[in-house]
XYZ file of N, CA and C in Angstrom:
798
model
N -6.064 1.161 10.224
C -7.019 1.769 10.018
C -6.058 3.352 11.299
N -5.688 2.393 12.062
C -4.130 3.712 12.743
C -3.235 5.013 12.123
N -2.814 3.880 10.945
C -2.268 4.818 10.259
C -2.756 5.923 9.137
N -4.371 5.713 8.650
C -5.290 5.958 7.739
C -5.718 7.219 9.001
N -6.000 6.454 10.255
C -7.047 8.325 11.072
C -6.189 8.869 10.944
N -4.050 8.718 11.608
C -3.246 9.208 11.699
C -2.716 10.738 10.552
N -3.333 10.118 9.292
C -2.651 11.322 8.158
C -4.547 11.634 8.009
N -5.252 11.576 8.052
C -6.485 12.287 8.387
C -6.241 13.874 9.927
N -6.145 12.757 10.668
C -5.300 14.253 11.276
C -4.349 14.998 10.957
N -2.940 14.847 10.824
C -2.533 15.381 10.418
C -3.471 16.384 9.252
N -3.619 15.980 8.394
C -4.293 16.968 7.411
C -5.546 17.990 8.518
N -6.341 17.631 9.147
C -7.026 18.881 9.606
C -5.573 19.679 11.325
N -4.636 19.358 10.761
C -3.949 20.042 11.943
C -4.031 19.615 13.021
N -4.798 18.098 13.623
C -5.605 17.597 15.238
C -4.301 17.197 15.330
N -4.642 16.948 16.855
C -3.070 16.280 17.288
C -3.739 14.421 16.923
N -2.182 14.084 16.254
C -2.190 12.499 15.721
C -1.395 11.260 16.428
N -1.356 11.693 17.822
C -0.545 10.330 18.521
C -1.009 8.968 18.399
N -0.657 7.999 18.749
C -1.026 6.835 18.318
C -1.855 6.551 19.138
N -0.924 6.806 20.594
C -2.192 6.646 21.396
C -3.728 7.651 21.460
N -3.292 8.496 21.237
C -4.610 9.529 21.351
C -5.777 8.774 20.002
N -5.205 8.035 18.874
C -6.026 7.445 17.458
C -6.262 6.135 18.261
N -5.924 5.324 19.180
C -5.948 4.282 19.701
C -7.538 4.055 20.193
N -6.740 5.143 21.373
C -8.517 5.790 22.316
C -9.795 5.699 21.779
N -9.272 6.824 20.750
C -10.393 7.798 20.128
C -11.279 6.330 19.924
N -11.112 5.233 19.022
C -11.329 3.762 18.183
C -11.988 3.254 18.550
N -10.931 3.221 20.466
C -11.775 2.106 21.169
C -12.792 2.468 22.433
N -13.010 3.285 22.602
C -14.134 4.035 23.214
C -14.802 4.634 22.854
N -14.884 4.804 21.265
C -15.855 5.820 21.018
C -16.365 5.515 19.903
N -15.576 4.342 19.367
C -15.942 3.587 17.787
C -16.277 2.502 17.887
N -16.246 1.573 18.996
C -17.533 0.214 18.761
C -15.146 -0.672 19.533
N -14.952 -0.661 19.942
C -14.341 -1.374 20.839
C -13.270 -2.131 19.891
N -12.781 -3.184 19.679
C -11.715 -3.374 19.363
C -12.338 -4.281 17.850
N -13.281 -4.278 17.109
C -13.861 -4.017 15.535
C -13.811 -3.476 15.310
N -13.479 -1.765 15.528
C -13.453 -0.287 15.007
C -12.071 -0.841 14.492
N -11.144 -1.438 15.255
C -9.384 -1.361 14.133
C -9.852 -2.132 12.818
N -10.532 -2.834 13.262
C -11.155 -3.925 11.601
C -11.656 -3.258 10.789
N -12.403 -2.932 10.759
C -13.542 -1.743 9.840
C -12.672 -2.227 8.360
N -13.866 -2.106 7.829
C -13.298 -2.489 5.795
C -11.979 -3.905 5.868
N -12.160 -5.161 6.984
C -10.805 -6.043 6.498
C -12.014 -6.130 5.720
N -12.976 -7.157 5.749
C -12.927 -7.839 4.065
C -12.102 -6.630 2.488
N -12.952 -5.242 1.874
C -11.860 -4.305 0.828
C -10.260 -4.108 1.068
N -9.782 -4.771 2.539
C -8.584 -4.897 2.578
C -7.932 -6.114 2.164
N -8.778 -7.641 2.266
C -8.549 -8.993 2.216
C -8.553 -8.944 0.482
N -9.765 -8.289 0.033
C -9.803 -8.560 -1.677
C -9.080 -7.593 -2.368
N -7.986 -6.101 -1.201
C -7.205 -5.991 -2.046
C -5.831 -6.297 -2.247
N -5.841 -7.027 -1.150
C -4.733 -7.649 -0.848
C -4.656 -9.299 -2.067
N -5.307 -9.649 -2.361
C -5.861 -11.097 -3.289
C -5.725 -10.260 -4.724
N -6.036 -8.896 -5.169
C -5.329 -8.980 -6.692
C -4.433 -7.561 -6.812
N -3.893 -7.295 -5.713
C -2.793 -6.150 -5.638
C -1.753 -7.027 -5.386
N -1.117 -7.386 -3.952
C -0.160 -8.280 -3.841
C -0.088 -9.725 -4.654
N -0.217 -10.259 -5.230
C -0.309 -11.645 -5.496
C -0.038 -11.003 -6.743
N -0.484 -9.667 -7.805
C 0.029 -9.619 -9.075
C 1.208 -9.067 -9.357
N 1.098 -8.271 -8.332
C 2.581 -7.345 -8.490
C 3.602 -8.669 -8.452
N 3.735 -9.546 -7.353
C 4.633 -10.433 -7.272
C 4.575 -11.538 -8.209
N 3.194 -11.990 -8.888
C 3.287 -12.533 -9.863
C 4.044 -11.715 -11.104
N 3.781 -10.664 -11.582
C 4.667 -9.904 -12.500
C 5.943 -9.646 -13.051
N 5.989 -9.250 -11.551
C 7.636 -9.428 -10.973
C 8.373 -10.550 -10.861
N 8.394 -11.680 -10.471
C 9.111 -12.838 -10.766
C 8.698 -13.401 -12.116
N 7.525 -13.391 -12.825
C 7.531 -13.976 -13.475
C 8.552 -13.093 -15.377
N 8.982 -11.474 -14.477
C 10.297 -11.512 -15.946
C 11.162 -11.870 -14.971
N 11.525 -11.538 -13.624
C 12.842 -12.036 -13.338
C 12.980 -13.488 -14.101
N 12.163 -14.737 -13.663
C 12.516 -15.969 -14.554
C 12.608 -16.024 -15.542
N 11.959 -15.647 -16.954
C 12.145 -15.575 -18.090
C 12.889 -14.795 -18.317
N 13.599 -13.919 -17.757
C 14.894 -12.990 -18.197
C 16.112 -13.963 -17.828
N 15.677 -14.469 -17.066
C 17.256 -15.317 -16.518
C 17.366 -16.382 -17.573
N 16.149 -16.810 -18.024
C 16.179 -18.456 -18.767
C 16.934 -17.146 -20.357
N 16.445 -16.721 -20.262
C 16.631 -16.182 -21.945
C 18.312 -15.812 -21.762
N 17.970 -14.907 -20.942
C 19.685 -14.571 -20.851
C 20.870 -14.594 -20.873
N 20.912 -16.060 -20.060
C 21.325 -16.998 -18.969
C 22.298 -16.044 -17.673
N 20.992 -15.583 -16.876
C 22.533 -14.300 -16.170
C 21.176 -13.357 -15.445
N 21.364 -13.331 -14.753
C 20.266 -11.725 -13.387
C 19.808 -10.749 -14.416
N 19.548 -10.097 -14.112
C 19.005 -8.428 -14.984
C 19.821 -8.066 -13.913
N 20.604 -6.437 -13.677
C 20.846 -5.716 -13.106
C 19.907 -4.733 -12.453
N 20.622 -3.421 -11.849
C 19.666 -3.446 -10.578
C 18.776 -2.439 -10.907
N 18.665 -1.471 -12.658
C 18.512 -0.784 -13.072
C 16.877 -1.457 -13.571
N 16.974 -2.518 -14.391
C 16.127 -3.574 -15.300
C 15.671 -4.220 -13.833
N 15.394 -4.571 -13.082
C 14.661 -5.055 -11.484
C 13.919 -3.462 -11.278
N 14.524 -3.120 -11.144
C 13.684 -1.100 -10.547
C 12.773 -1.228 -12.020
N 12.955 -1.512 -13.202
C 11.813 -0.947 -14.232
C 10.876 -2.088 -14.293
N 10.867 -3.670 -13.534
C 10.247 -3.842 -14.159
C 9.920 -4.142 -12.422
N 9.770 -3.759 -11.380
C 9.672 -3.415 -9.729
C 8.292 -3.098 -10.137
N 8.458 -1.882 -10.910
C 7.841 -0.636 -10.462
C 6.196 -0.732 -12.108
N 6.957 -1.381 -13.308
C 5.888 -1.756 -14.380
C 4.392 -2.803 -13.556
N 4.972 -3.884 -12.336
C 4.264 -4.486 -11.789
C 3.522 -4.649 -10.526
N 3.936 -2.842 -10.339
C 3.427 -2.147 -9.181
C 2.464 -1.132 -9.299
N 2.340 -1.053 -11.031
C 1.606 0.563 -11.564
C -0.097 -0.424 -12.557
N 0.514 -1.832 -12.510
C -0.352 -2.580 -13.476
C -1.527 -3.264 -12.061
N -0.834 -3.370 -10.805
C -1.570 -4.528 -10.031
C -1.974 -3.840 -8.899
N -1.589 -2.039 -9.174
C -1.790 -0.765 -7.904
C -3.567 -0.217 -8.762
N -3.296 -0.420 -10.264
C -4.691 0.153 -11.402
C -5.353 -0.930 -11.436
N -5.503 -2.351 -11.223
C -6.714 -3.110 -11.083
C -7.260 -3.330 -9.381
N -6.425 -2.781 -8.317
C -7.532 -3.829 -7.592
C -6.984 -2.101 -6.744
N -7.240 -1.035 -7.439
C -8.572 0.479 -6.998
C -9.440 0.716 -6.489
N -10.292 -0.024 -7.153
C -11.760 -0.783 -6.563
C -11.757 -0.791 -4.952
N -10.888 -1.887 -4.866
C -10.641 -2.493 -3.497
C -9.987 -1.280 -2.231
N -9.564 -0.441 -3.100
C -8.451 0.063 -2.429
C -9.468 1.782 -1.973
N -9.958 1.494 -2.906
C -11.235 2.814 -2.342
C -11.980 2.724 -1.269
N -12.275 2.057 -1.549
C -13.598 1.260 -0.134
C -13.140 1.425 1.010
N -11.500 0.628 1.536
C -10.950 0.506 2.037
C -11.100 2.050 2.629
N -10.528 2.276 2.110
C -10.168 3.916 2.912
C -11.085 4.646 3.075
N -11.698 3.754 2.204
C -12.977 4.939 3.218
C -14.590 4.805 4.063
N -14.124 3.233 3.610
C -14.605 1.989 5.490
C -14.005 3.546 6.906
N -12.626 3.232 6.240
C -11.108 4.010 6.962
C -11.962 5.103 8.042
N -11.934 5.942 6.846
C -12.472 7.187 7.376
C -14.131 7.649 7.852
N -14.878 6.780 7.802
C -16.178 7.003 7.677
C -16.252 6.858 9.269
N -15.521 7.262 10.037
C -15.643 7.173 11.499
C -15.751 9.291 11.642
N -14.525 9.593 10.643
C -14.323 10.653 10.666
C -14.925 11.901 10.105
N -16.518 11.554 9.554
C -17.401 12.691 9.161
C -18.384 12.968 10.573
N -19.133 13.178 10.237
C -20.075 14.084 10.722
C -21.458 12.667 10.534
N -22.190 12.361 10.992
C -23.016 11.304 11.520
C -23.865 11.396 9.721
N -24.701 12.808 9.998
C -25.085 12.632 8.353
C -24.678 13.072 7.063
N -23.119 12.911 6.907
C -21.981 12.605 5.808
C -21.442 11.660 6.104
N -21.449 9.850 6.677
C -20.935 9.920 6.728
C -21.792 8.407 5.511
N -20.800 7.449 4.989
C -21.266 6.491 3.350
C -21.810 5.422 4.297
N -21.022 5.325 5.619
C -21.749 3.713 6.601
C -22.161 2.430 5.412
N -21.027 1.823 4.122
C -21.098 0.651 3.847
C -21.148 -0.017 4.439
N -21.997 -1.011 4.273
C -22.642 -2.761 5.263
C -20.942 -3.481 4.838
N -20.396 -3.839 3.391
C -19.199 -4.929 3.426
C -18.613 -4.373 2.213
N -17.737 -4.568 1.932
C -16.876 -4.495 0.433
C -17.925 -4.233 -0.827
N -18.476 -5.312 -0.466
C -19.574 -5.090 -2.059
C -20.994 -4.655 -1.942
N -21.321 -4.287 -0.755
C -22.163 -3.247 -1.211
C -21.318 -1.433 -1.379
N -19.992 -1.454 -1.184
C -19.727 -0.395 -1.172
C -19.128 -0.122 -2.226
N -18.955 -0.614 -2.638
C -18.441 -0.994 -4.917
C -19.844 -1.142 -5.386
N -21.452 -1.627 -5.232
C -22.498 -0.870 -5.772
C -22.636 0.928 -5.265
N -23.070 1.196 -4.533
C -23.206 2.565 -3.958
C -21.700 2.973 -4.397
N -21.271 2.868 -4.832
C -19.871 3.501 -6.005
C -20.542 3.810 -7.221
N -20.892 3.048 -7.324
C -21.159 2.901 -9.027
C -22.259 3.458 -9.294
N -23.473 3.014 -8.235
C -24.644 3.539 -8.598
C -25.472 5.099 -8.340
N -23.542 5.811 -7.827
C -23.800 7.022 -6.782
C -23.070 7.722 -7.929
N -22.251 7.330 -7.447
C -20.546 8.434 -8.544
C -20.782 7.744 -10.241
N -21.206 7.009 -10.336
C -20.280 6.090 -11.813
C -18.855 5.269 -11.404
N -19.122 3.608 -12.869
C -18.191 3.389 -13.305
C -16.497 3.577 -12.834
N -16.635 4.547 -13.607
C -15.558 5.883 -13.159
C -14.786 6.276 -11.684
N -15.759 6.380 -10.955
C -15.241 6.664 -9.814
C -14.631 5.749 -9.496
N -14.397 4.387 -9.957
C -14.584 3.055 -8.359
C -12.744 3.657 -8.228
N -12.562 4.307 -9.762
C -10.724 4.555 -9.821
C -10.222 6.210 -9.465
N -11.320 6.557 -8.795
C -10.443 7.960 -7.773
C -10.356 7.368 -7.089
N -8.389 8.590 -7.347
C -7.487 8.425 -6.860
C -6.977 7.409 -6.958
N -6.563 6.686 -8.711
C -5.819 5.554 -9.062
C -3.474 6.216 -8.845
N -4.523 7.531 -9.619
C -3.118 8.718 -10.170
C -1.943 8.384 -8.526
N -2.702 8.162 -7.839
C -2.227 8.077 -5.917
C -1.139 7.023 -5.836
N -2.876 5.907 -5.556
C -2.437 4.804 -5.846
C -1.612 3.995 -6.567
N -1.322 4.225 -7.985
C -0.594 3.675 -8.592
C 1.008 4.219 -8.625
N 1.542 5.856 -8.288
C 2.801 6.493 -8.009
C 3.553 5.856 -6.766
N 2.211 5.578 -5.141
C 2.407 4.594 -4.110
C 2.914 3.060 -4.832
N 2.772 2.550 -4.975
C 2.616 1.372 -5.465
C 4.550 1.421 -5.880
N 4.426 1.931 -7.262
C 5.305 1.683 -7.826
C 6.532 2.345 -6.718
N 6.312 3.167 -6.019
C 7.152 3.780 -5.021
C 7.644 1.933 -4.365
N 6.051 1.960 -3.923
C 6.534 0.589 -2.395
C 7.206 -0.298 -3.456
N 7.185 -0.601 -4.455
C 7.302 -1.408 -5.001
C 8.964 -1.543 -5.404
N 9.469 -0.818 -5.829
C 10.791 0.190 -5.667
C 11.402 0.152 -5.016
N 11.111 0.254 -3.700
C 12.236 0.132 -2.054
C 11.769 -1.878 -2.201
N 10.723 -1.878 -2.670
C 10.914 -3.400 -1.885
C 11.681 -4.782 -2.740
N 10.796 -4.307 -3.790
C 10.982 -5.308 -4.758
C 13.216 -5.516 -4.823
N 13.199 -4.618 -5.492
C 14.556 -4.470 -5.967
C 15.149 -4.873 -5.082
N 15.354 -3.689 -4.219
C 16.464 -4.262 -3.414
C 16.732 -5.292 -3.031
N 15.415 -6.203 -1.886
C 15.735 -7.678 -1.423
C 16.390 -8.499 -2.856
N 15.508 -7.823 -3.947
C 16.591 -9.237 -4.417
C 18.165 -8.642 -4.783
N 18.279 -7.445 -4.667
C 19.938 -6.633 -4.648
C 20.310 -7.674 -3.644
N 19.771 -7.104 -2.889
C 20.483 -7.075 -1.020
C 21.193 -9.439 -1.157
N 19.982 -9.894 -1.536
C 20.417 -11.382 -1.681
C 21.377 -11.610 -2.043
N 21.765 -10.859 -3.912
C 22.981 -11.551 -4.158
C 23.906 -10.878 -4.247
N 24.110 -10.155 -2.922
C 25.183 -9.684 -2.604
C 25.164 -9.968 -1.532
N 24.642 -10.396 -0.075
C 24.927 -10.798 0.766
C 25.030 -12.020 0.899
N 24.565 -13.270 0.149
C 25.405 -14.549 -0.548
C 27.175 -14.254 -0.552
N 27.356 -13.358 -1.063
C 29.066 -13.561 -1.067
C 29.521 -13.873 0.476
N 28.807 -13.217 1.221
C 29.478 -13.023 2.577
C 28.746 -13.657 3.618
N 27.674 -14.183 3.401
C 27.052 -15.271 4.269
C 26.376 -16.733 3.666
N 26.295 -16.528 2.298
C 26.105 -18.049 1.643
C 24.227 -17.313 1.575
N 23.977 -19.114 0.891
C 22.226 -18.880 0.814
C 22.293 -19.439 1.969
N 21.555 -18.936 2.777
C 21.307 -19.371 4.263
C 19.942 -17.887 4.905
N 19.539 -18.502 5.734
C 18.370 -17.479 6.556
C 19.278 -16.846 6.914
N 19.804 -15.907 7.776
C 20.538 -14.625 7.264
C 20.697 -14.221 6.227
N 21.063 -14.377 5.672
C 21.254 -13.406 3.555
C 19.530 -13.402 3.443
N 18.756 -14.515 3.648
C 17.089 -13.860 2.921
C 16.208 -13.054 4.467
N 16.491 -12.875 5.762
C 16.500 -12.063 6.372
C 17.218 -10.471 6.620
N 17.990 -10.430 6.409
C 19.013 -9.579 5.929
C 18.241 -8.174 4.641
N 18.308 -9.028 3.976
C 17.636 -8.180 2.526
C 16.263 -7.806 3.115
N 15.285 -8.730 3.548
C 14.018 -8.723 3.286
C 13.327 -6.922 4.982
N 14.766 -7.215 6.155
C 14.416 -5.800 6.742
C 15.331 -4.749 6.048
N 16.537 -4.855 5.096
C 16.358 -3.931 4.591
C 14.791 -3.151 3.334
N 14.969 -4.478 2.643
C 13.242 -4.163 1.697
C 12.365 -3.618 2.561
N 11.685 -3.914 3.374
C 10.515 -3.794 4.690
C 10.886 -1.695 5.205
N 12.136 -2.126 4.721
C 12.377 -0.169 5.619
C 11.843 0.887 4.482
N 13.325 0.522 3.439
C 13.165 0.948 2.059
C 11.356 1.307 1.966
N 10.679 0.290 1.961
C 9.736 -0.036 1.067
C 8.532 1.507 2.168
N 9.202 1.374 3.812
C 7.628 1.894 3.812
C 8.648 3.888 3.552
N 9.759 3.860 4.145
C 10.126 4.756 3.868
C 9.988 5.417 2.812
N 9.761 5.117 1.519
C 10.041 5.408 0.078
C 8.005 5.408 -0.664
N 7.537 5.264 -0.013
C 6.288 5.041 -0.487
C 4.477 5.888 0.790
N 5.652 5.896 2.055
C 4.631 6.840 2.909
C 4.305 8.397 2.327
N 4.685 8.941 1.533
C 4.270 10.074 1.421
C 3.249 10.754 0.424
N 3.506 9.011 -0.564
C 2.414 9.252 -2.081
C 1.011 8.469 -0.724
N 1.904 7.564 0.274
C 0.126 6.848 0.752
C -0.355 7.921 1.142
N -0.119 9.268 2.072
C -0.164 9.682 2.561
C -1.078 10.389 2.104
N -0.923 11.373 0.509
C -1.592 12.172 -0.164
C -2.764 10.812 -0.724
N -2.629 9.914 -0.884
C -3.462 8.438 -1.770
C -4.678 8.784 -0.702
N -4.568 8.531 0.694
C -5.663 8.971 1.461
C -6.570 9.928 1.528
N -5.749 11.133 1.783
C -6.504 12.650 1.380
C -7.872 12.383 0.362
N -7.070 12.618 -0.792
C -7.789 12.384 -2.136
C -9.096 11.405 -1.949
N -8.681 9.838 -1.828
C -9.879 9.107 -1.936
C -10.938 9.452 -1.148
N -10.270 10.331 0.209
C -11.746 10.218 1.172
C -12.419 11.524 0.842
N -12.034 12.252 0.403
C -11.993 13.337 0.081
C -13.936 14.033 -0.638
N -14.575 14.589 -0.094
C -15.942 14.660 -0.502
C -16.225 16.356 -0.676
N -17.528 16.601 -1.790
C -17.597 18.338 -2.464
C -17.650 18.486 -1.145
N -16.821 20.120 -1.221
C -17.072 21.311 -0.339
C -18.836 21.837 -0.533
N -18.886 22.174 0.256
C -20.142 22.973 -0.083
C -20.560 23.819 -1.397
N -19.205 24.510 -1.964
C -18.819 24.967 -3.435
C -19.336 24.129 -4.656
N -19.166 23.325 -3.879
C -19.639 21.787 -4.907
C -18.161 21.601 -5.860
N -16.386 22.148 -4.985
C -15.618 21.160 -5.786
C -14.765 21.247 -5.195
N -14.042 20.076 -4.934
C -13.104 18.921 -4.225
C -12.216 19.534 -3.545
N -11.736 19.760 -2.420
C -10.119 20.363 -1.255
C -9.165 19.751 -2.987
N -8.968 19.104 -3.084
C -7.576 18.818 -4.442
C -8.399 18.514 -5.664
N -7.285 18.616 -6.322
C -8.066 19.146 -7.975
C -7.173 17.523 -8.031
N -7.000 16.877 -7.763
C -5.731 15.956 -8.367
C -4.905 14.856 -6.882
N -3.973 14.328 -7.526
C -3.250 13.842 -6.726
C -1.923 15.190 -6.730
N -1.202 15.782 -8.008
C 0.238 16.925 -7.340
C -0.714 18.025 -6.883
N -2.184 18.222 -6.591
C -2.175 19.485 -6.145
C -2.910 19.025 -4.413
N -3.019 17.638 -4.362
C -2.759 17.233 -3.430
C -0.716 16.914 -2.075
N -0.393 16.622 -3.171
C 0.390 17.048 -2.589
C 1.382 18.365 -2.700
N 1.573 19.120 -3.015
C 1.655 20.500 -3.554
C 0.487 20.602 -1.645
N -0.593 21.465 -1.184
C -0.897 21.539 -0.801
C -0.966 20.848 0.147
N -0.505 19.300 0.650
C 0.361 18.973 1.878
C 1.447 19.360 2.794
N 2.282 19.652 1.470
C 3.679 20.748 2.042
C 3.188 21.781 2.541
N 2.528 22.624 1.976
C 2.485 23.858 1.979
C 1.558 24.163 3.768
N 0.459 22.879 3.110
C -0.500 23.551 4.832
C 0.123 22.834 5.892
N 0.868 21.577 5.712
C 1.266 20.400 6.965
C 2.795 21.395 7.145
N 3.602 21.174 5.820
C 5.180 21.239 5.700
C 5.453 19.841 5.375
N 6.959 19.631 4.891
C 7.866 18.551 4.364
C 7.585 17.432 5.285
N 7.631 17.731 6.640
C 7.642 16.023 7.542
C 7.194 15.968 7.306
N 5.483 16.241 7.502
C 4.460 16.083 7.739
C 3.482 14.999 6.709
N 4.896 14.546 5.772
C 4.647 14.246 4.878
C 4.631 12.464 5.376
N 6.178 12.328 6.143
C 5.980 10.593 6.828
C 5.219 11.111 7.766
N 4.230 11.885 8.420
C 3.895 11.757 9.786
C 2.985 9.503 10.257
N 3.180 9.531 10.782
C 2.724 8.173 11.023
C 3.826 7.272 11.134
N 5.189 7.721 10.371
C 6.234 6.987 10.034
C 6.300 5.398 10.397
N 6.378 5.234 12.961
C 6.772 4.218 13.050
C 5.600 3.347 12.571
N 4.062 3.871 13.025
C 3.493 3.020 11.882
C 3.123 2.222 11.407
N 3.455 3.086 10.129
C 3.048 2.928 8.511
C 4.670 1.509 8.670
N 5.652 1.823 9.260
C 6.395 -0.015 9.739
C 6.323 -0.353 9.652
N 5.652 -0.364 10.933
C 4.889 -1.929 11.523
C 4.339 -2.274 10.651
N 3.690 -1.624 9.572
C 2.737 -2.601 9.052
C 3.159 -2.331 7.388
N 3.952 -1.959 7.076
C 4.512 -1.719 5.460
C 5.238 -3.289 6.268
N 6.857 -2.533 6.559
C 7.978 -3.493 6.860
C 7.678 -4.877 7.080
N 6.493 -5.012 8.461
C 6.563 -6.110 8.784
C 5.883 -7.221 7.575
N 4.783 -5.687 6.550
C 4.175 -7.096 5.697
C 5.254 -7.952 4.971
N 5.812 -6.384 4.394
C 7.303 -6.900 3.193
C 7.851 -7.675 3.567
N 8.921 -7.483 4.895
C 9.279 -8.684 5.820
C 8.233 -10.088 5.114
N 7.553 -10.551 5.827
C 6.989 -11.432 5.564
C 6.329 -11.876 4.207
N 5.991 -11.064 3.672
C 4.868 -11.493 2.408
C 6.674 -11.922 1.656
N 8.028 -11.634 1.523
C 9.132 -11.684 0.825
C 9.647 -13.009 0.583
N 10.332 -13.166 2.870
C 10.164 -15.061 3.200
C 8.851 -15.692 2.784
N 7.765 -15.754 2.778
C 7.280 -16.576 2.540
C 6.537 -16.941 1.192
N 7.330 -15.650 0.231
C 7.152 -15.950 -1.458
C 8.266 -16.762 -1.816
N 9.949 -16.715 -1.172
C 10.867 -17.252 -0.882
C 10.842 -18.469 -1.190
N 10.524 -18.904 0.525
C 10.037 -20.238 0.990
C 8.793 -21.525 0.340
N 7.546 -20.877 -0.217
C 6.725 -21.180 -1.082
C 7.496 -21.515 -2.431
N 8.290 -20.597 -2.849
C 9.124 -20.863 -4.538
C 10.206 -22.498 -3.935
N 10.202 -22.324 -2.675
C 11.564 -23.461 -2.176
C 10.823 -24.707 -2.105
N 10.056 -24.812 -1.502
C 9.027 -26.084 -1.215
C 7.928 -26.746 -2.168
N 7.799 -25.844 -3.277
C 6.359 -26.292 -4.360
C 7.175 -25.406 -6.021
N 8.237 -24.402 -5.716
C 7.910 -23.859 -7.128
C 8.261 -25.389 -8.314
N 9.260 -26.305 -7.577
C 8.713 -27.364 -9.193
C 8.210 -27.755 -9.443
N 6.348 -27.479 -8.848
C 5.735 -28.115 -9.114
C 4.553 -27.462 -10.793
N 5.377 -26.249 -10.691
C 4.703 -24.957 -11.581
C 6.228 -24.888 -12.491
N 6.813 -25.206 -12.840
C 7.528 -25.292 -14.272
C 7.201 -25.898 -14.642
């Protein structure tokens, strides 16, 4: 929530510090509950997106290793991670769209707010008012963001594990260090795309009937021209805490799960 609000304030060239955003949410939009607006959409997105991208990536890795009796090289891991990210992001885009709209609703004038009640009400309203196809509004930046995040997260993690084991062996230190590298790279590589994705998905028609951005690439260009290149990374500390921490925990829990329960699924 805080990350999204900071990106939207950056678009409007308004003051966008973490403290100011948190203060506004807490004092003017409902207290602690405001920070969890759209939680249903966020959970549904994770159920579809995260499980699919991890499942596809590690299925490709395990299958290739069994058939070739050796691990994929870094380039092949990169292709596998990008493919997994693209497919899973496309499938989860309706929930991602609903989440962005939930989080951006409080920034709109009262008369323009969508006031979705929950994730299923949001999907119903989008379909009935805008058409089924619009569930995939902003799909291009969502997919590109997922490709960048997966490339920065999954490939470095597997590559770092393989290399760190030469120094620390198959230890907790190896896994933790690899997850730290993956968490930072995932956040750094995908934030610019996440920034543009947020703006494209929350936009509404202007008085003349047009949209502020014609699409992902136009949004990227206008963001750079109007705000500057460095503003593509606006809110990076907050984003890193969210994405970096999420990536680290996801990877470590995934490996722990496979270690204890993987033999049941072979």
